[in-house]
Short mmCIF file of C-alpha atoms and ligand atoms in Angstrom, two decimals:
data_model
loop_
_atom_site.label_atom_id
_atom_site.label_comp_id
_atom_site.label_asym_id
_atom_site.label_seq_id
_atom_site.Cartn_x
_atom_site.Cartn_y
_atom_site.Cartn_z
CA MET N 1 0.00 0.00 0.00
CA PHE N 2 1.13 3.52 -0.70
CA LYS N 3 -0.42 6.98 -0.72
CA LEU N 4 -0.14 9.76 -3.27
CA TYR N 5 -0.04 13.44 -2.31
CA PRO N 6 -0.09 15.77 -5.32
CA ARG N 7 0.41 19.52 -5.06
CA GLN N 8 1.11 22.51 -7.27
CA ILE N 9 4.67 23.85 -7.33
CA LEU N 10 6.44 26.32 -9.67
CA ASN N 11 8.90 25.45 -12.42
CA SER N 12 12.09 27.30 -13.45
CA ARG N 13 10.01 29.89 -15.33
CA GLY N 14 7.84 30.43 -12.27
CA GLU N 15 4.90 28.68 -13.96
CA PRO N 16 2.70 26.22 -12.05
CA THR N 17 3.47 22.56 -12.43
CA LEU N 18 2.74 19.34 -10.58
CA GLU N 19 4.63 17.53 -7.83
CA VAL N 20 3.64 14.18 -6.34
CA LYS N 21 4.80 12.71 -3.04
CA LEU N 22 4.50 8.92 -2.79
CA ILE N 23 4.54 7.64 0.77
CA THR N 24 4.75 4.05 2.02
CA ASP N 25 5.21 2.71 5.57
CA SER N 26 8.95 2.92 5.17
CA PHE N 27 9.88 5.68 2.72
CA LEU N 28 8.85 8.80 0.81
CA VAL N 29 9.76 9.79 -2.75
CA GLU N 30 8.77 12.88 -4.69
CA ALA N 31 8.65 13.63 -8.38
CA SER N 32 7.71 16.64 -10.50
CA VAL N 33 7.04 17.32 -14.17
CA PRO N 34 8.66 19.84 -16.52
CA GLY N 35 6.96 21.88 -19.24
CA GLY N 36 8.03 22.89 -22.74
CA LYS N 37 7.67 26.18 -24.58
CA SER N 38 8.70 24.93 -28.01
CA VAL N 39 6.11 22.15 -28.15
CA SER N 40 5.18 19.95 -31.10
CA THR N 41 1.66 19.29 -32.36
CA LYS N 42 1.99 15.61 -31.39
CA GLU N 43 2.74 16.02 -27.70
CA ALA N 44 0.52 14.64 -24.95
CA GLN N 45 -1.31 17.49 -23.22
CA PRO N 46 -0.96 18.56 -19.59
CA LEU N 47 -4.21 19.45 -17.81
CA ARG N 48 -4.31 23.17 -17.05
CA ASP N 49 -7.19 24.91 -15.28
CA LYS N 50 -7.64 27.78 -17.77
CA LYS N 51 -8.64 30.06 -14.91
CA GLU N 52 -7.45 33.60 -14.39
CA ALA N 53 -4.52 32.83 -12.11
CA TYR N 54 -1.14 32.31 -13.79
CA ASP N 55 -2.70 32.90 -17.21
CA GLY N 56 -4.65 29.66 -16.99
CA LEU N 57 -1.64 27.46 -16.17
CA THR N 58 -2.65 26.22 -12.69
CA VAL N 59 -3.09 22.47 -12.13
CA GLU N 60 -5.93 22.06 -9.63
CA GLU N 61 -7.87 19.79 -11.97
CA SER N 62 -4.86 17.57 -12.42
CA ILE N 63 -4.51 17.27 -8.61
CA GLU N 64 -8.19 16.37 -8.42
CA LYS N 65 -7.81 13.65 -11.09
CA ILE N 66 -4.94 12.10 -9.15
CA ASN N 67 -6.86 12.18 -5.87
CA THR N 68 -10.17 10.88 -7.21
CA ILE N 69 -9.30 8.62 -10.17
CA ILE N 70 -5.62 7.60 -10.25
CA ALA N 71 -4.89 7.10 -6.53
CA PRO N 72 -7.89 4.82 -5.78
CA ALA N 73 -7.00 2.66 -8.80
CA ILE N 74 -3.32 2.12 -8.06
CA GLU N 75 -2.56 2.68 -4.35
CA SER N 76 -2.91 -1.03 -3.55
CA MET N 77 -0.74 -2.17 -6.46
CA ASP N 78 2.70 -3.73 -6.15
CA LEU N 79 5.48 -1.11 -6.27
CA SER N 80 7.99 -3.68 -7.47
CA ARG N 81 6.04 -3.86 -10.77
CA PRO N 82 6.01 -0.28 -12.08
CA LEU N 83 5.16 -1.22 -15.68
CA GLU N 84 1.88 -2.70 -14.47
CA ILE N 85 1.02 0.50 -12.59
CA ASP N 86 1.65 2.54 -15.76
CA GLU N 87 -0.48 0.08 -17.71
CA LYS N 88 -3.31 0.57 -15.24
CA MET N 89 -3.06 4.36 -15.55
CA LEU N 90 -3.08 4.09 -19.34
CA SER N 91 -6.28 2.05 -19.15
CA LEU N 92 -7.85 4.94 -17.21
CA ASP N 93 -6.89 7.38 -19.98
CA PRO N 94 -6.76 5.67 -23.37
CA THR N 95 -6.90 8.99 -25.29
CA LEU N 96 -4.20 9.76 -27.84
CA LYS N 97 -2.95 12.86 -26.06
CA LYS N 98 -3.86 11.97 -22.45
CA THR N 99 -6.56 14.61 -22.48
CA LYS N 100 -8.76 12.81 -19.97
CA LEU N 101 -6.40 12.72 -16.99
CA GLY N 102 -3.61 14.94 -18.31
CA ALA N 103 -0.05 14.02 -19.29
CA ASN N 104 1.17 15.95 -16.23
CA SER N 105 -0.97 13.88 -13.82
CA LEU N 106 0.16 10.60 -15.37
CA LEU N 107 3.84 11.54 -15.55
CA ALA N 108 4.15 12.90 -11.99
CA VAL N 109 2.74 9.62 -10.66
CA SER N 110 4.71 7.48 -13.09
CA LEU N 111 8.04 9.11 -12.13
CA ALA N 112 7.28 8.65 -8.42
CA VAL N 113 6.32 5.00 -8.97
CA TYR N 114 9.65 4.15 -10.70
CA LYS N 115 11.59 5.91 -7.95
CA ALA N 116 9.62 3.91 -5.38
CA ALA N 117 10.22 0.69 -7.35
CA SER N 118 13.97 1.32 -7.28
CA ILE N 119 13.86 1.60 -3.48
CA THR N 120 11.56 -1.42 -3.12
CA LEU N 121 13.80 -3.55 -5.34
CA ARG N 122 17.02 -2.10 -3.83
CA LEU N 123 18.31 -1.23 -7.28
CA PRO N 124 19.69 2.14 -8.35
CA LEU N 125 17.10 3.79 -10.59
CA TYR N 126 19.37 3.68 -13.66
CA ARG N 127 19.85 -0.08 -13.19
CA LEU N 128 16.11 -0.65 -12.86
CA ILE N 129 15.54 1.31 -16.09
CA SER N 130 18.21 -0.63 -17.92
CA GLN N 131 16.65 -3.93 -16.78
CA LEU N 132 13.15 -2.90 -17.77
CA ALA N 133 14.21 -1.56 -21.17
CA GLY N 134 16.81 -4.26 -21.87
CA THR N 135 19.42 -1.56 -22.60
CA LYS N 136 23.09 -1.29 -21.72
CA ILE N 137 24.14 1.34 -19.19
CA ASN N 138 26.18 4.23 -20.60
CA LEU N 139 27.38 7.59 -19.33
CA PRO N 140 26.26 10.10 -21.95
CA THR N 141 28.11 13.11 -23.37
CA PRO N 142 26.41 16.44 -22.61
CA LEU N 143 25.12 18.71 -25.38
CA ILE N 144 25.58 21.88 -23.34
CA ASN N 145 23.12 24.57 -24.41
CA ILE N 146 25.58 27.43 -23.97
CA ILE N 147 23.83 30.08 -26.13
CA ASN N 148 20.04 30.33 -26.07
CA GLY N 149 17.99 31.72 -28.94
CA GLY N 150 14.51 31.33 -30.42
CA LEU N 151 11.61 30.97 -28.03
CA HIS N 152 13.99 30.55 -25.09
CA SER N 153 15.51 33.97 -25.59
CA HIS N 154 12.91 36.37 -27.03
CA GLN N 155 13.91 35.51 -30.60
CA THR N 156 17.47 36.89 -30.43
CA THR N 157 18.15 34.34 -33.18
CA GLU N 158 15.62 32.11 -34.93
CA PHE N 159 17.66 28.99 -34.09
CA GLN N 160 16.87 27.90 -30.56
CA GLU N 161 19.95 26.25 -29.05
CA TYR N 162 23.70 26.40 -29.63
CA HIS N 163 25.43 23.43 -28.02
CA LEU N 164 29.00 23.05 -26.84
CA ILE N 165 30.01 19.38 -27.03
CA PRO N 166 33.11 18.22 -25.13
CA ASN N 167 35.13 15.48 -26.80
CA PHE N 168 37.68 14.00 -24.42
CA PRO N 169 37.52 10.25 -25.03
CA ASN N 170 38.11 8.07 -21.97
CA LYS N 171 38.13 11.03 -19.59
CA PRO N 172 35.76 11.04 -16.59
CA PHE N 173 32.43 12.84 -16.84
CA ALA N 174 33.64 15.36 -14.23
CA PHE N 175 36.50 16.30 -16.56
CA LEU N 176 34.10 17.00 -19.45
CA LEU N 177 32.17 19.40 -17.22
CA SER N 178 35.24 21.15 -15.84
CA GLN N 179 36.68 21.77 -19.32
CA SER N 180 33.32 23.01 -20.65
CA TRP N 181 33.08 25.38 -17.71
CA LEU N 182 36.35 27.01 -18.84
CA VAL N 183 34.80 27.71 -22.25
CA LEU N 184 31.71 29.17 -20.57
CA GLN N 185 33.87 31.54 -18.51
CA ASN N 186 35.66 32.62 -21.68
CA LEU N 187 32.38 33.17 -23.49
CA ILE N 188 31.14 35.41 -20.65
CA GLN N 189 34.40 37.41 -20.81
CA LEU N 190 33.98 37.80 -24.56
CA VAL N 191 30.42 39.12 -24.43
CA ASN N 192 31.53 41.55 -21.74
CA GLN N 193 34.55 42.71 -23.76
CA GLU N 194 32.42 43.18 -26.86
CA LYS N 195 30.07 45.26 -24.67
CA LYS N 196 27.11 43.22 -25.77
CA GLN N 197 23.99 43.55 -23.67
CA TRP N 198 23.34 40.06 -22.49
CA GLY N 199 21.52 37.89 -20.00
CA TYR N 200 20.58 34.24 -19.54
CA GLY N 201 17.89 32.39 -21.51
CA ASP N 202 15.37 29.83 -20.27
CA GLU N 203 17.88 26.96 -20.30
CA GLY N 204 20.69 28.95 -18.67
CA GLY N 205 22.62 29.75 -21.86
CA ILE N 206 23.87 33.22 -22.82
CA SER N 207 21.18 35.30 -24.49
CA CYS N 208 22.05 38.35 -26.56
CA LEU N 209 21.17 39.94 -29.90
CA PHE N 210 23.02 38.58 -32.93
CA ASN N 211 23.05 39.77 -36.54
CA SER N 212 22.68 36.30 -37.94
CA ASN N 213 22.02 32.73 -36.92
CA ALA N 214 25.67 31.91 -37.66
CA GLU N 215 27.13 34.62 -35.39
CA PRO N 216 26.77 32.63 -32.13
CA PHE N 217 29.05 29.98 -33.65
CA GLN N 218 31.69 32.66 -34.39
CA LEU N 219 31.56 33.77 -30.77
CA LEU N 220 31.68 30.19 -29.52
CA LYS N 221 34.65 29.48 -31.76
CA LYS N 222 36.53 32.39 -30.15
CA ALA N 223 35.55 31.20 -26.68
CA VAL N 224 36.86 27.66 -27.31
CA GLN N 225 40.12 28.91 -28.79
CA GLY N 226 40.48 31.67 -26.18
CA ALA N 227 40.28 29.04 -23.45
CA GLY N 228 43.24 27.29 -25.09
CA PHE N 229 41.35 24.37 -26.64
CA SER N 230 41.53 23.04 -30.12
CA LEU N 231 38.37 23.47 -32.14
CA GLY N 232 36.88 20.33 -33.67
CA THR N 233 39.10 18.14 -31.48
CA ASP N 234 38.47 19.11 -27.85
CA PHE N 235 35.08 20.61 -28.57
CA TYR N 236 32.59 20.53 -31.36
CA PHE N 237 29.21 22.18 -31.79
CA GLY N 238 25.55 21.20 -31.93
CA LEU N 239 22.41 23.07 -32.87
CA ASP N 240 18.70 22.72 -32.13
CA ALA N 241 17.18 24.74 -34.95
CA ALA N 242 13.65 23.96 -33.64
CA ALA N 243 12.56 24.78 -37.19
CA ASN N 244 8.83 24.54 -36.39
CA ASN N 245 9.15 28.02 -34.91
CA PHE N 246 10.26 29.81 -38.08
CA TYR N 247 8.23 27.81 -40.61
CA ARG N 248 5.32 29.71 -42.14
CA GLN N 249 3.18 28.48 -45.04
CA GLY N 250 5.76 26.05 -46.35
CA LYS N 251 8.74 28.46 -46.11
CA TYR N 252 11.39 29.31 -43.53
CA SER N 253 11.70 32.87 -42.38
CA LEU N 254 15.06 34.09 -41.00
CA ARG N 255 15.44 37.82 -40.30
CA GLU N 256 18.96 37.91 -41.77
CA LYS N 257 17.68 36.79 -45.21
CA LYS N 258 15.79 39.13 -47.52
CA THR N 259 13.38 36.45 -48.69
CA THR N 260 11.96 33.33 -47.12
CA LEU N 261 13.83 30.06 -47.69
CA SER N 262 12.66 26.81 -49.27
CA SER N 263 13.62 23.52 -47.60
CA GLN N 264 16.45 23.15 -50.13
CA GLU N 265 17.72 26.68 -49.36
CA LEU N 266 17.63 26.02 -45.63
CA LEU N 267 19.54 22.79 -46.27
CA ASN N 268 22.17 24.85 -48.15
CA TYR N 269 22.45 27.12 -45.11
CA TYR N 270 23.10 24.11 -42.83
CA GLN N 271 25.69 22.84 -45.30
CA GLU N 272 27.50 26.21 -45.17
CA LEU N 273 27.48 26.08 -41.37
CA ILE N 274 28.90 22.55 -41.39
CA THR N 275 31.68 23.73 -43.68
CA SER N 276 32.52 26.85 -41.62
CA PHE N 277 32.27 25.41 -38.10
CA PRO N 278 32.78 22.05 -36.38
CA LEU N 279 29.00 21.58 -36.33
CA GLN N 280 28.23 17.90 -35.96
CA VAL N 281 24.78 17.61 -34.40
CA ILE N 282 21.63 19.26 -35.80
CA GLU N 283 18.25 18.78 -34.11
CA ASP N 284 14.97 19.52 -35.86
CA PRO N 285 16.61 21.07 -38.96
CA PHE N 286 13.15 21.10 -40.57
CA ALA N 287 9.62 21.63 -39.29
CA GLU N 288 7.64 18.53 -38.29
CA GLU N 289 5.20 19.11 -41.19
CA ASP N 290 7.96 19.54 -43.81
CA SER N 291 8.23 16.08 -45.33
CA THR N 292 10.39 17.40 -48.20
CA GLY N 293 12.89 18.84 -45.72
CA TRP N 294 12.99 15.62 -43.69
CA LYS N 295 13.97 13.72 -46.85
CA LEU N 296 16.63 16.31 -47.74
CA SER N 297 18.15 15.78 -44.29
CA GLN N 298 19.75 12.64 -45.79
CA LYS N 299 22.24 15.04 -47.41
CA LEU N 300 23.35 16.16 -43.93
CA LEU N 301 23.68 12.55 -42.77
CA ASP N 302 25.82 11.94 -45.86
CA LYS N 303 28.13 14.69 -44.59
CA LYS N 304 28.46 12.76 -41.31
CA ALA N 305 26.29 15.16 -39.31
CA ILE N 306 24.17 13.62 -36.54
CA ILE N 307 20.53 14.48 -37.29
CA VAL N 308 18.15 14.49 -34.33
CA ALA N 309 14.37 14.24 -34.43
CA ASP N 310 12.55 15.98 -31.57
CA ASP N 311 9.26 17.62 -32.61
CA LEU N 312 9.10 15.16 -35.50
CA THR N 313 8.92 12.04 -33.32
CA SER N 314 7.82 13.51 -29.95
CA THR N 315 8.74 10.37 -27.91
CA ASN N 316 5.67 8.71 -29.40
CA PRO N 317 5.92 4.90 -29.84
CA TYR N 318 2.60 4.75 -31.69
CA LEU N 319 3.64 7.17 -34.44
CA PHE N 320 7.33 6.26 -34.64
CA PRO N 321 7.22 3.34 -37.15
CA LYS N 322 5.48 5.42 -39.81
CA ILE N 323 7.57 8.55 -39.26
CA GLU N 324 10.79 6.55 -39.29
CA GLU N 325 9.99 5.14 -42.74
CA SER N 326 9.64 8.50 -44.41
CA ALA N 327 12.20 10.81 -42.77
CA SER N 328 16.01 10.79 -42.61
CA PHE N 329 17.49 11.04 -39.11
CA ASP N 330 19.82 8.92 -37.02
CA SER N 331 18.99 10.09 -33.48
CA VAL N 332 15.91 10.82 -31.38
CA LEU N 333 15.24 13.03 -28.41
CA ILE N 334 13.54 11.40 -25.43
CA LYS N 335 11.32 13.59 -23.26
CA PRO N 336 8.94 11.66 -20.98
CA ASN N 337 6.44 14.52 -20.78
CA GLN N 338 5.89 14.39 -24.54
CA ILE N 339 4.12 11.04 -24.06
CA GLY N 340 3.04 10.85 -20.39
CA THR N 341 4.34 7.61 -18.82
CA ILE N 342 7.73 6.00 -18.32
CA LYS N 343 6.41 2.72 -19.76
CA GLU N 344 5.70 4.41 -23.10
CA THR N 345 9.01 6.29 -22.91
CA LEU N 346 10.89 2.98 -22.56
CA GLN N 347 8.81 1.48 -25.37
CA PHE N 348 9.78 4.39 -27.65
CA ALA N 349 13.45 4.10 -26.68
CA LYS N 350 13.47 0.36 -27.45
CA MET N 351 11.83 0.93 -30.83
CA ALA N 352 14.30 3.67 -31.73
CA LYS N 353 17.25 1.51 -30.63
CA ALA N 354 15.97 -1.38 -32.74
CA LYS N 355 16.15 0.99 -35.72
CA LYS N 356 19.73 1.87 -34.75
CA LYS N 357 18.93 5.41 -33.68
CA ASN N 358 21.05 7.17 -31.04
CA LEU N 359 19.08 8.15 -27.95
CA ILE N 360 19.32 11.63 -26.43
CA VAL N 361 17.46 12.09 -23.15
CA SER N 362 16.36 15.70 -22.72
CA HIS N 363 14.98 18.14 -20.18
CA ARG N 364 12.38 20.82 -21.04
CA SER N 365 12.87 24.57 -20.92
CA GLY N 366 10.53 24.89 -17.92
CA GLU N 367 12.26 22.48 -15.52
CA THR N 368 12.03 21.40 -11.90
CA CYS N 369 14.76 20.14 -9.57
CA ASP N 370 13.82 16.51 -10.21
CA PRO N 371 16.93 14.61 -11.44
CA PHE N 372 15.00 11.55 -12.77
CA ILE N 373 16.13 12.04 -16.38
CA ALA N 374 19.81 11.62 -15.40
CA ASP N 375 19.04 8.04 -14.32
CA LEU N 376 16.85 7.57 -17.37
CA ALA N 377 19.71 8.64 -19.66
CA VAL N 378 22.26 6.30 -18.07
CA GLY N 379 19.81 3.38 -17.87
CA LEU N 380 18.80 3.70 -21.51
CA GLY N 381 22.42 3.94 -22.63
CA SER N 382 21.86 7.41 -24.13
CA LYS N 383 24.65 8.66 -26.38
CA PHE N 384 24.04 12.30 -25.38
CA VAL N 385 21.97 14.28 -22.89
CA LYS N 386 20.43 17.72 -23.16
CA PHE N 387 20.26 19.26 -19.68
CA GLY N 388 20.87 22.93 -20.64
CA ASN N 389 23.80 25.06 -19.59
CA ILE N 390 26.02 24.17 -16.62
CA ARG N 391 24.35 26.65 -14.28
CA GLN N 392 20.94 27.12 -12.54
CA GLY N 393 19.67 24.66 -9.95
CA GLU N 394 17.13 22.89 -12.14
CA ARG N 395 19.85 22.14 -14.76
CA VAL N 396 22.83 21.34 -12.52
CA VAL N 397 20.79 18.98 -10.33
CA LYS N 398 20.78 16.63 -13.35
CA TYR N 399 24.50 17.09 -14.06
CA ASN N 400 25.19 16.51 -10.36
CA ARG N 401 23.28 13.23 -10.47
CA LEU N 402 25.33 12.16 -13.51
CA LEU N 403 28.50 12.97 -11.53
CA GLU N 404 27.20 10.78 -8.70
CA ILE N 405 26.36 7.89 -11.04
CA ALA N 406 29.76 8.27 -12.75
CA SER N 407 31.58 7.83 -9.45
CA GLU N 408 29.35 4.87 -8.52
CA LEU N 409 30.16 3.18 -11.82
CA THR N 410 33.91 3.70 -11.47
CA ASN N 411 33.82 2.19 -7.96
CA ASP N 412 31.88 -0.88 -9.18
P1 PGA Z 501 11.03 23.18 -24.94
O1 PGA Z 501 12.24 23.09 -25.97
O2 PGA Z 501 11.37 22.41 -23.73
O3 PGA Z 501 10.85 24.66 -24.71
O4 PGA Z 501 9.83 22.62 -25.67
C1 PGA Z 501 13.16 22.06 -25.94
C2 PGA Z 501 13.50 21.55 -27.33
O5 PGA Z 501 12.94 21.99 -28.35
O6 PGA Z 501 14.37 20.67 -27.43
ZN1 ZN Z 502 14.25 20.46 -29.71
#
């Protein structure tokens, strides 16, 4: 027997979100759900009250659904069998987008249940996940979102995220972070020297006005070299274009260009960037609706770029087989709140792995201090993680958990 206690808390943007405490006779766990700003059309929907407070974002109805529907159905279930508890919750809300009970209600409970299962079974959470998914444990490389643009930074660039990617094979995870931190310090010095007005974006990266979508890479290049590192060897770059957000009526609209771009022209732009900078990872290069673009992305794969689907696949195991057949990508983002339960998240990860895709476990821009996704990433054997910049409590709590797991694994 266990008891669920849901309540409303605030996320890193100060918006309401949901936390659940799960209490048994012998322990307590708590879990909370993040929220996105750059959301796809396929994502499962959180329940929001649509009242006046917090612009309609409060979660009283979600709390009510947990108390009156979810809790009575699962509180007597066996915590050592978390997949069965998820299955039960899914039977209570069989809708495509979890509109009946809310993706936030389901996920808060689901996260708490897997944490409780790991205590009940006396297994670290990442080991439990690896057993349930049949995946091999791996410590991922961080895609550090060091410059924020797009919706996370009041449109200072159209592209949303500029990633710094450390490449120090066989070095400990702590070393990757410490070297990346040196680049961050250099970047801050540079924006100060250049007297740019700047601040921090939603995911903790530097936010300032740029004249083009390529300019952040120029700055980042200087920061890497200024910190004494070799570009393309010690560090390379990644990008989340989040192209949904600048796609209008079949064309891409970038302020720096006089006219809108076709999918082919946007592809040419990416190819120029790959030639000018050590850019090796591109997420959502095209909008989720742009099937022409998602075929052209093969050209980027041919150039050895890693192409990541986020909005396109939306952690959805039901849609994945069809999408995978008609679009060219070799990696997928994994965000549990895009689908609603950990069971479905693991199902999606297994499907993607079976198709030889790299997994990249990711946070959302509106985060909480729940570190669950660090264990999820290690347990699923993720190649990379996206946890934002290496600052701000809600981001570093995940990096800190990876540091903890890394030292556990080296002492094994
Ligand atoms: P979001 O963006 O969390 O604001 O939706 C993250 C992403 O697009 O990867
Ligand atoms: Zn994305």
